[in-house]
Amino acid sequence: MKALVAHQFGDMPNMQIETRNIPDIKPGFSLVRMHAATVNQLSNLIRSGVIPQAKSPLVLSNDGSGIVEKSERFAQGTRVAIYGGGQVGITEDGLQQQWVLVEDKRLIELPSDFDLDEGAAIPINYVTAYQALTRVGQVLAGQKILISGASGSVGHALIQTAVALGAIPIAIVSTTTKVERAQRSGAQIVIDLSKQDLLQTVLDVTQGQGADLAFDPVGGPLLGNLLKAIRPRGTLVSIGFLGGVTGSFDLPDLVIQEKQVLGYDAWMETDADIEHAFTSLTQFIKAGHLKTSIDSSYRLEEFDAAYKTSGFT
């Protein structure tokens, strides 16, 4: 079988396609014929040498989709999405290869007619969205929630999952060109920061109350503005920092209004957390609530173009 192996990390990573043996099945694992593996920020950070736990040579990619070939738990031919957790593609070989041996607990069974391209984009994005909304944010039906970075993959998953949970997402985008994408994700209210003031617009659409919660994959300077836009005793959940690793906020606003700032990291999830998330996400998928957004796809041999198109080179 073919495997894309990163032999050197750093500013000029060395990646090559090699021929390897198909793995042998063992108890508690399933042999999956890969359909698609993601190219995302995590893969780029690893191949850039930023993640100290990752050592080369290494097959990258932490989530993807495929078809079960051999398993004690799943029937042959079962379509699955793969959630790599804190190991796959980080401390052990990942999914950018034709066959993988995956722990059964990392597989999400997909409906038989579910598009496998879309399935590859489910695991980390939707586990993050579901757990950030429920375990950390404890969102309730009817609550109004701010979602920054709404045109991105995590933002898209947050919007769809919030709608499935009965919440009311208020999407936040940085430019007018991103408004339509947030609307396609399911947001009826979209704030365009290039034209609208965040705080005033949130107050307008919440009858002066502020949002109940905010979920922020962006970070940086936006974090403090989001905190101002939530109601007294509201909660801000910080998910990422693509907009900057340093954020600041007004302490009197935090203290006097008794607001909360919480963090979320998918790698902190326990096996029980993931099993619960998988069960709920499977129900949402079967009900048609979740539909991923795919920018582009490439053959394994086109990995250089995949990273360039994704903006990682």
mmCIF file of C-alpha atoms in Angstrom:
data_model
loop_
_atom_site.group_PDB
_atom_site.id
_atom_site.type_symbol
_atom_site.label_atom_id
_atom_site.label_comp_id
_atom_site.label_asym_id
_atom_site.label_seq_id
_atom_site.Cartn_x
_atom_site.Cartn_y
_atom_site.Cartn_z
ATOM 1 C CA MET A 1 0.000 0.000 0.000
ATOM 2 C CA LYS A 2 1.005 3.674 -0.386
ATOM 3 C CA ALA A 3 1.772 5.865 2.637
ATOM 4 C CA LEU A 4 2.725 9.548 2.701
ATOM 5 C CA VAL A 5 5.570 9.836 5.216
ATOM 6 C CA ALA A 6 7.013 13.020 6.688
ATOM 7 C CA HIS A 7 10.727 12.291 7.083
ATOM 8 C CA GLN A 8 11.765 15.753 8.210
ATOM 9 C CA PHE A 9 9.905 18.505 10.063
ATOM 10 C CA GLY A 10 10.697 22.201 9.963
ATOM 11 C CA ASP A 11 10.586 25.178 7.584
ATOM 12 C CA MET A 12 11.238 22.841 4.642
ATOM 13 C CA PRO A 13 9.512 19.562 5.547
ATOM 14 C CA ASN A 14 10.454 16.468 3.563
ATOM 15 C CA MET A 15 7.465 14.269 2.673
ATOM 16 C CA GLN A 16 7.629 11.190 0.455
ATOM 17 C CA ILE A 17 5.262 8.457 -0.687
ATOM 18 C CA GLU A 18 6.469 4.986 0.359
ATOM 19 C CA THR A 19 5.250 1.433 -0.117
ATOM 20 C CA ARG A 20 4.317 -0.389 3.098
ATOM 21 C CA ASN A 21 2.590 -3.628 4.061
ATOM 22 C CA ILE A 22 -1.125 -3.590 4.859
ATOM 23 C CA PRO A 23 -1.427 -3.835 8.681
ATOM 24 C CA ASP A 24 -2.535 -7.104 10.301
ATOM 25 C CA ILE A 25 -5.781 -7.062 12.288
ATOM 26 C CA LYS A 26 -5.651 -7.350 16.097
ATOM 27 C CA PRO A 27 -8.243 -7.371 18.925
ATOM 28 C CA GLY A 28 -9.942 -4.046 19.629
ATOM 29 C CA PHE A 29 -8.928 -2.624 16.252
ATOM 30 C CA SER A 30 -10.496 -2.417 12.798
ATOM 31 C CA LEU A 31 -8.733 -2.458 9.451
ATOM 32 C CA VAL A 32 -10.026 0.466 7.414
ATOM 33 C CA ARG A 33 -9.485 1.133 3.734
ATOM 34 C CA MET A 34 -9.016 4.890 3.663
ATOM 35 C CA HIS A 35 -11.162 7.084 1.448
ATOM 36 C CA ALA A 36 -9.975 10.532 2.558
ATOM 37 C CA ALA A 37 -7.702 12.049 5.188
ATOM 38 C CA THR A 38 -7.701 15.700 6.133
ATOM 39 C CA VAL A 39 -5.035 18.336 5.579
ATOM 40 C CA ASN A 40 -5.510 20.824 8.382
ATOM 41 C CA GLN A 41 -3.761 23.150 10.794
ATOM 42 C CA LEU A 42 -2.671 20.288 13.067
ATOM 43 C CA SER A 43 -0.930 18.447 10.221
ATOM 44 C CA ASN A 44 0.812 21.649 9.239
ATOM 45 C CA LEU A 45 1.973 22.397 12.790
ATOM 46 C CA ILE A 46 3.413 18.888 13.079
ATOM 47 C CA ARG A 47 5.272 18.952 9.772
ATOM 48 C CA SER A 48 6.553 22.433 10.664
ATOM 49 C CA GLY A 49 8.120 21.001 13.827
ATOM 50 C CA VAL A 50 5.931 22.963 16.266
ATOM 51 C CA ILE A 51 4.485 19.952 18.116
ATOM 52 C CA PRO A 52 7.292 18.497 20.299
ATOM 53 C CA GLN A 53 5.506 15.174 20.911
ATOM 54 C CA ALA A 54 5.581 14.338 17.190
ATOM 55 C CA LYS A 55 8.721 12.608 15.903
ATOM 56 C CA SER A 56 9.658 11.836 12.307
ATOM 57 C CA PRO A 57 9.324 9.687 10.309
ATOM 58 C CA LEU A 58 5.552 9.987 10.690
ATOM 59 C CA VAL A 59 2.393 9.550 8.620
ATOM 60 C CA LEU A 60 0.273 12.647 9.238
ATOM 61 C CA SER A 61 -3.480 13.372 9.498
ATOM 62 C CA ASN A 62 -5.643 13.022 12.564
ATOM 63 C CA ASP A 63 -9.086 12.521 11.053
ATOM 64 C CA GLY A 64 -10.603 11.073 7.922
ATOM 65 C CA SER A 65 -13.028 8.491 6.555
ATOM 66 C CA GLY A 66 -13.022 5.038 5.023
ATOM 67 C CA ILE A 67 -14.634 1.614 4.759
ATOM 68 C CA VAL A 68 -14.152 -1.194 7.275
ATOM 69 C CA GLU A 69 -12.524 -4.261 5.753
ATOM 70 C CA LYS A 70 -11.890 -6.406 8.837
ATOM 71 C CA SER A 71 -13.273 -5.949 12.356
ATOM 72 C CA GLU A 72 -14.763 -7.786 15.310
ATOM 73 C CA ARG A 73 -17.077 -4.869 16.076
ATOM 74 C CA PHE A 74 -18.142 -3.456 12.697
ATOM 75 C CA ALA A 75 -19.524 -5.303 9.686
ATOM 76 C CA GLN A 76 -17.368 -5.428 6.576
ATOM 77 C CA GLY A 77 -18.292 -2.511 4.325
ATOM 78 C CA THR A 78 -19.347 -0.195 7.159
ATOM 79 C CA ARG A 79 -18.626 3.442 6.344
ATOM 80 C CA VAL A 80 -16.808 5.210 9.165
ATOM 81 C CA ALA A 81 -15.336 8.554 10.136
ATOM 82 C CA ILE A 82 -12.098 8.373 12.135
ATOM 83 C CA TYR A 83 -11.312 10.559 15.152
ATOM 84 C CA GLY A 84 -7.603 10.381 15.924
ATOM 85 C CA GLY A 85 -7.620 11.843 19.434
ATOM 86 C CA GLY A 86 -4.257 12.881 20.836
ATOM 87 C CA GLN A 87 -2.279 10.042 19.257
ATOM 88 C CA VAL A 88 -3.121 9.244 15.626
ATOM 89 C CA GLY A 89 -0.983 11.353 13.312
ATOM 90 C CA ILE A 90 0.790 12.883 16.314
ATOM 91 C CA THR A 91 2.619 10.243 18.355
ATOM 92 C CA GLU A 92 1.749 7.330 16.034
ATOM 93 C CA ASP A 93 1.229 7.017 12.295
ATOM 94 C CA GLY A 94 -1.843 8.789 11.003
ATOM 95 C CA LEU A 95 -4.290 8.473 8.144
ATOM 96 C CA GLN A 96 -2.517 9.680 4.998
ATOM 97 C CA GLN A 97 -2.113 6.126 3.727
ATOM 98 C CA GLN A 98 -4.279 3.614 1.897
ATOM 99 C CA TRP A 99 -4.999 1.268 4.829
ATOM 100 C CA VAL A 100 -4.981 1.945 8.567
ATOM 101 C CA LEU A 101 -5.456 -0.095 11.716
ATOM 102 C CA VAL A 102 -7.647 1.981 14.032
ATOM 103 C CA GLU A 103 -8.917 1.418 17.564
ATOM 104 C CA ASP A 104 -12.652 0.677 17.452
ATOM 105 C CA LYS A 105 -13.355 3.493 19.934
ATOM 106 C CA ARG A 106 -12.078 6.023 17.374
ATOM 107 C CA LEU A 107 -14.623 5.096 14.681
ATOM 108 C CA ILE A 108 -17.943 6.861 14.050
ATOM 109 C CA GLU A 109 -20.336 4.701 12.036
ATOM 110 C CA LEU A 110 -21.859 6.627 9.134
ATOM 111 C CA PRO A 111 -25.114 5.924 7.257
ATOM 112 C CA SER A 112 -24.625 3.650 4.242
ATOM 113 C CA ASP A 113 -25.408 6.491 1.805
ATOM 114 C CA PHE A 114 -23.309 9.150 3.565
ATOM 115 C CA ASP A 115 -20.722 10.868 1.361
ATOM 116 C CA LEU A 116 -17.267 9.812 2.533
ATOM 117 C CA ASP A 117 -15.663 13.108 1.497
ATOM 118 C CA GLU A 118 -18.015 14.839 3.905
ATOM 119 C CA GLY A 119 -17.423 12.137 6.508
ATOM 120 C CA ALA A 120 -13.701 12.907 6.591
ATOM 121 C CA ALA A 121 -14.415 16.450 7.804
ATOM 122 C CA ILE A 122 -16.686 15.392 10.671
ATOM 123 C CA PRO A 123 -14.491 14.047 13.503
ATOM 124 C CA ILE A 124 -12.379 16.818 15.019
ATOM 125 C CA ASN A 125 -14.591 19.691 13.847
ATOM 126 C CA TYR A 126 -17.853 18.274 15.140
ATOM 127 C CA VAL A 127 -16.478 16.649 18.291
ATOM 128 C CA THR A 128 -14.996 20.058 19.107
ATOM 129 C CA ALA A 129 -18.272 21.811 18.348
ATOM 130 C CA TYR A 130 -20.469 19.378 20.254
ATOM 131 C CA GLN A 131 -18.286 19.151 23.354
ATOM 132 C CA ALA A 132 -17.542 22.873 23.498
ATOM 133 C CA LEU A 133 -21.260 23.613 23.264
ATOM 134 C CA THR A 134 -22.475 20.950 25.683
ATOM 135 C CA ARG A 135 -19.761 19.864 28.113
ATOM 136 C CA VAL A 136 -18.064 23.241 28.529
ATOM 137 C CA GLY A 137 -20.666 25.828 27.497
ATOM 138 C CA GLN A 138 -23.676 23.799 28.671
ATOM 139 C CA VAL A 139 -25.806 25.492 26.030
ATOM 140 C CA LEU A 140 -29.593 25.330 26.335
ATOM 141 C CA ALA A 141 -32.263 25.388 23.643
ATOM 142 C CA GLY A 142 -33.348 28.915 22.840
ATOM 143 C CA GLN A 143 -30.121 30.570 23.969
ATOM 144 C CA LYS A 144 -28.490 33.118 21.678
ATOM 145 C CA ILE A 145 -24.827 32.299 21.088
ATOM 146 C CA LEU A 146 -22.063 34.176 19.312
ATOM 147 C CA ILE A 147 -19.801 32.174 17.005
ATOM 148 C CA SER A 148 -16.654 33.839 15.687
ATOM 149 C CA GLY A 149 -14.738 32.569 12.666
ATOM 150 C CA ALA A 150 -18.115 31.444 11.376
ATOM 151 C CA SER A 151 -16.942 30.780 7.810
ATOM 152 C CA GLY A 152 -14.223 28.358 8.950
ATOM 153 C CA SER A 153 -14.521 24.612 9.481
ATOM 154 C CA VAL A 154 -14.990 24.792 13.259
ATOM 155 C CA GLY A 155 -17.325 27.774 12.918
ATOM 156 C CA HIS A 156 -19.402 25.843 10.368
ATOM 157 C CA ALA A 157 -19.613 22.870 12.754
ATOM 158 C CA LEU A 158 -20.517 25.119 15.703
ATOM 159 C CA ILE A 159 -23.380 26.714 13.756
ATOM 160 C CA GLN A 160 -24.863 23.420 12.582
ATOM 161 C CA THR A 161 -24.490 21.725 15.960
ATOM 162 C CA ALA A 162 -25.981 24.727 17.773
ATOM 163 C CA VAL A 163 -29.018 24.598 15.498
ATOM 164 C CA ALA A 164 -29.357 20.840 16.097
ATOM 165 C CA LEU A 165 -29.318 21.528 19.851
ATOM 166 C CA GLY A 166 -32.041 24.168 19.515
ATOM 167 C CA ALA A 167 -29.829 27.203 20.176
ATOM 168 C CA ILE A 168 -29.806 30.381 18.066
ATOM 169 C CA PRO A 169 -26.393 31.044 16.501
ATOM 170 C CA ILE A 170 -25.248 34.583 15.749
ATOM 171 C CA ALA A 171 -22.412 34.184 13.267
ATOM 172 C CA ILE A 172 -19.475 36.594 13.160
ATOM 173 C CA VAL A 173 -17.344 36.999 10.033
ATOM 174 C CA SER A 174 -14.525 39.375 9.147
ATOM 175 C CA THR A 175 -15.525 40.300 5.586
ATOM 176 C CA THR A 176 -18.621 40.586 3.420
ATOM 177 C CA THR A 177 -17.447 37.744 1.175
ATOM 178 C CA LYS A 178 -17.847 35.326 4.106
ATOM 179 C CA VAL A 179 -21.445 36.251 4.983
ATOM 180 C CA GLU A 180 -23.099 33.892 2.502
ATOM 181 C CA ARG A 181 -21.036 30.937 3.687
ATOM 182 C CA ALA A 182 -22.132 31.491 7.290
ATOM 183 C CA GLN A 183 -25.725 31.714 6.109
ATOM 184 C CA ARG A 184 -25.377 28.417 4.232
ATOM 185 C CA SER A 185 -24.155 26.840 7.466
ATOM 186 C CA GLY A 186 -27.506 27.716 9.044
ATOM 187 C CA ALA A 187 -27.008 31.111 10.709
ATOM 188 C CA GLN A 188 -29.996 33.395 10.268
ATOM 189 C CA ILE A 189 -28.105 36.295 11.874
ATOM 190 C CA VAL A 190 -24.625 37.174 10.569
ATOM 191 C CA ILE A 191 -22.494 40.082 11.795
ATOM 192 C CA ASP A 192 -20.013 41.435 9.240
ATOM 193 C CA LEU A 193 -17.198 43.091 11.209
ATOM 194 C CA SER A 194 -16.053 45.009 8.135
ATOM 195 C CA LYS A 195 -19.353 46.929 8.188
ATOM 196 C CA GLN A 196 -20.931 46.505 11.614
ATOM 197 C CA ASP A 197 -19.972 47.241 15.211
ATOM 198 C CA LEU A 198 -19.948 43.968 17.134
ATOM 199 C CA LEU A 199 -21.273 45.160 20.492
ATOM 200 C CA GLN A 200 -23.989 47.441 19.136
ATOM 201 C CA THR A 201 -25.218 44.861 16.628
ATOM 202 C CA VAL A 202 -25.394 42.149 19.297
ATOM 203 C CA LEU A 203 -27.361 44.464 21.572
ATOM 204 C CA ASP A 204 -29.715 45.269 18.680
ATOM 205 C CA VAL A 205 -30.467 41.626 17.871
ATOM 206 C CA THR A 206 -30.810 40.584 21.535
ATOM 207 C CA GLN A 207 -33.091 43.440 22.614
ATOM 208 C CA GLY A 208 -30.307 45.036 24.608
ATOM 209 C CA GLN A 209 -29.559 41.929 26.691
ATOM 210 C CA GLY A 210 -26.367 40.624 25.103
ATOM 211 C CA ALA A 211 -25.764 37.053 23.967
ATOM 212 C CA ASP A 212 -25.978 34.164 26.437
ATOM 213 C CA LEU A 213 -22.690 32.603 25.352
ATOM 214 C CA ALA A 214 -19.846 33.120 22.893
ATOM 215 C CA PHE A 215 -17.657 30.481 21.227
ATOM 216 C CA ASP A 216 -14.367 31.777 19.875
ATOM 217 C CA PRO A 217 -12.047 29.788 17.560
ATOM 218 C CA VAL A 218 -10.266 33.036 16.583
ATOM 219 C CA GLY A 219 -8.796 34.541 19.757
ATOM 220 C CA GLY A 220 -6.451 37.507 19.660
ATOM 221 C CA PRO A 221 -8.016 40.987 19.913
ATOM 222 C CA LEU A 222 -11.502 39.620 19.196
ATOM 223 C CA LEU A 223 -11.710 37.800 22.537
ATOM 224 C CA GLY A 224 -12.201 40.942 24.635
ATOM 225 C CA ASN A 225 -14.855 42.314 22.290
ATOM 226 C CA LEU A 226 -16.791 39.061 22.461
ATOM 227 C CA LEU A 227 -16.741 39.167 26.259
ATOM 228 C CA LYS A 228 -18.297 42.641 26.198
ATOM 229 C CA ALA A 229 -21.077 41.386 23.911
ATOM 230 C CA ILE A 230 -22.377 38.669 26.271
ATOM 231 C CA ARG A 231 -24.926 39.308 29.001
ATOM 232 C CA PRO A 232 -24.215 39.516 32.744
ATOM 233 C CA ARG A 233 -23.252 36.039 34.023
ATOM 234 C CA GLY A 234 -22.770 34.945 30.453
ATOM 235 C CA THR A 235 -19.969 32.619 29.339
ATOM 236 C CA LEU A 236 -17.239 32.879 26.710
ATOM 237 C CA VAL A 237 -15.634 29.614 25.569
ATOM 238 C CA SER A 238 -12.219 30.033 23.941
ATOM 239 C CA ILE A 239 -11.548 27.267 21.404
ATOM 240 C CA GLY A 240 -8.582 28.508 19.383
ATOM 241 C CA PHE A 241 -6.173 31.310 18.619
ATOM 242 C CA LEU A 242 -5.721 31.561 14.859
ATOM 243 C CA GLY A 243 -6.157 35.333 15.217
ATOM 244 C CA GLY A 244 -3.459 35.640 17.868
ATOM 245 C CA VAL A 245 -2.164 33.800 20.924
ATOM 246 C CA THR A 246 -2.666 36.762 23.273
ATOM 247 C CA GLY A 247 -6.084 38.096 24.268
ATOM 248 C CA SER A 248 -7.143 40.769 26.739
ATOM 249 C CA PHE A 249 -10.401 41.850 28.302
ATOM 250 C CA ASP A 250 -11.829 44.530 30.564
ATOM 251 C CA LEU A 251 -11.563 43.317 34.174
ATOM 252 C CA PRO A 252 -14.425 45.495 35.539
ATOM 253 C CA ASP A 253 -16.684 44.009 32.849
ATOM 254 C CA LEU A 254 -15.616 40.498 33.844
ATOM 255 C CA VAL A 255 -15.906 41.066 37.599
ATOM 256 C CA ILE A 256 -18.900 43.379 37.945
ATOM 257 C CA GLN A 257 -20.982 41.438 35.407
ATOM 258 C CA GLU A 258 -19.820 38.062 36.818
ATOM 259 C CA LYS A 259 -18.946 36.738 33.379
ATOM 260 C CA GLN A 260 -16.955 33.548 32.745
ATOM 261 C CA VAL A 261 -14.096 32.758 30.376
ATOM 262 C CA LEU A 262 -13.512 29.029 29.830
ATOM 263 C CA GLY A 263 -11.107 27.109 27.619
ATOM 264 C CA TYR A 264 -11.741 24.056 25.476
ATOM 265 C CA ASP A 265 -9.200 21.536 24.134
ATOM 266 C CA ALA A 266 -10.329 18.439 22.226
ATOM 267 C CA TRP A 267 -7.311 16.480 23.472
ATOM 268 C CA MET A 268 -8.600 16.756 27.059
ATOM 269 C CA GLU A 269 -11.579 14.531 26.225
ATOM 270 C CA THR A 270 -11.847 11.161 27.951
ATOM 271 C CA ASP A 271 -12.926 7.965 26.190
ATOM 272 C CA ALA A 272 -16.315 8.310 27.885
ATOM 273 C CA ASP A 273 -16.637 11.903 26.616
ATOM 274 C CA ILE A 274 -15.852 10.822 23.066
ATOM 275 C CA GLU A 275 -18.267 7.886 23.175
ATOM 276 C CA HIS A 276 -21.035 10.235 24.332
ATOM 277 C CA ALA A 277 -20.181 12.742 21.603
ATOM 278 C CA PHE A 278 -20.102 10.009 18.931
ATOM 279 C CA THR A 279 -23.555 8.769 19.998
ATOM 280 C CA SER A 280 -25.085 12.239 19.745
ATOM 281 C CA LEU A 281 -23.322 13.137 16.501
ATOM 282 C CA THR A 282 -24.439 9.860 14.911
ATOM 283 C CA GLN A 283 -28.050 10.733 15.750
ATOM 284 C CA PHE A 284 -27.626 14.225 14.273
ATOM 285 C CA ILE A 285 -26.079 12.770 11.108
ATOM 286 C CA LYS A 286 -28.908 10.271 10.649
ATOM 287 C CA ALA A 287 -31.423 13.087 11.153
ATOM 288 C CA GLY A 288 -29.713 15.135 8.434
ATOM 289 C CA HIS A 289 -28.659 17.978 10.748
ATOM 290 C CA LEU A 290 -24.940 17.858 9.942
ATOM 291 C CA LYS A 291 -23.474 18.444 6.502
ATOM 292 C CA THR A 292 -19.796 19.289 6.241
ATOM 293 C CA SER A 293 -18.282 21.805 3.876
ATOM 294 C CA ILE A 294 -15.429 20.645 1.590
ATOM 295 C CA ASP A 295 -13.160 23.264 0.005
ATOM 296 C CA SER A 296 -11.143 20.951 -2.238
ATOM 297 C CA SER A 297 -9.794 17.413 -2.547
ATOM 298 C CA TYR A 298 -6.554 15.926 -3.872
ATOM 299 C CA ARG A 299 -4.997 12.578 -4.675
ATOM 300 C CA LEU A 300 -2.264 11.351 -2.332
ATOM 301 C CA GLU A 301 0.369 12.203 -4.948
ATOM 302 C CA GLU A 302 -0.808 15.834 -4.956
ATOM 303 C CA PHE A 303 0.050 16.496 -1.317
ATOM 304 C CA ASP A 304 2.215 19.536 -2.134
ATOM 305 C CA ALA A 305 -0.703 21.211 -3.877
ATOM 306 C CA ALA A 306 -3.026 20.295 -0.996
ATOM 307 C CA TYR A 307 -0.867 22.124 1.529
ATOM 308 C CA LYS A 308 -0.352 25.127 -0.755
ATOM 309 C CA THR A 309 -4.053 25.473 -1.539
ATOM 310 C CA SER A 310 -4.870 25.243 2.175
ATOM 311 C CA GLY A 311 -2.578 28.203 2.834
ATOM 312 C CA PHE A 312 -0.060 26.216 4.864
ATOM 313 C CA THR A 313 2.998 26.895 2.664
#
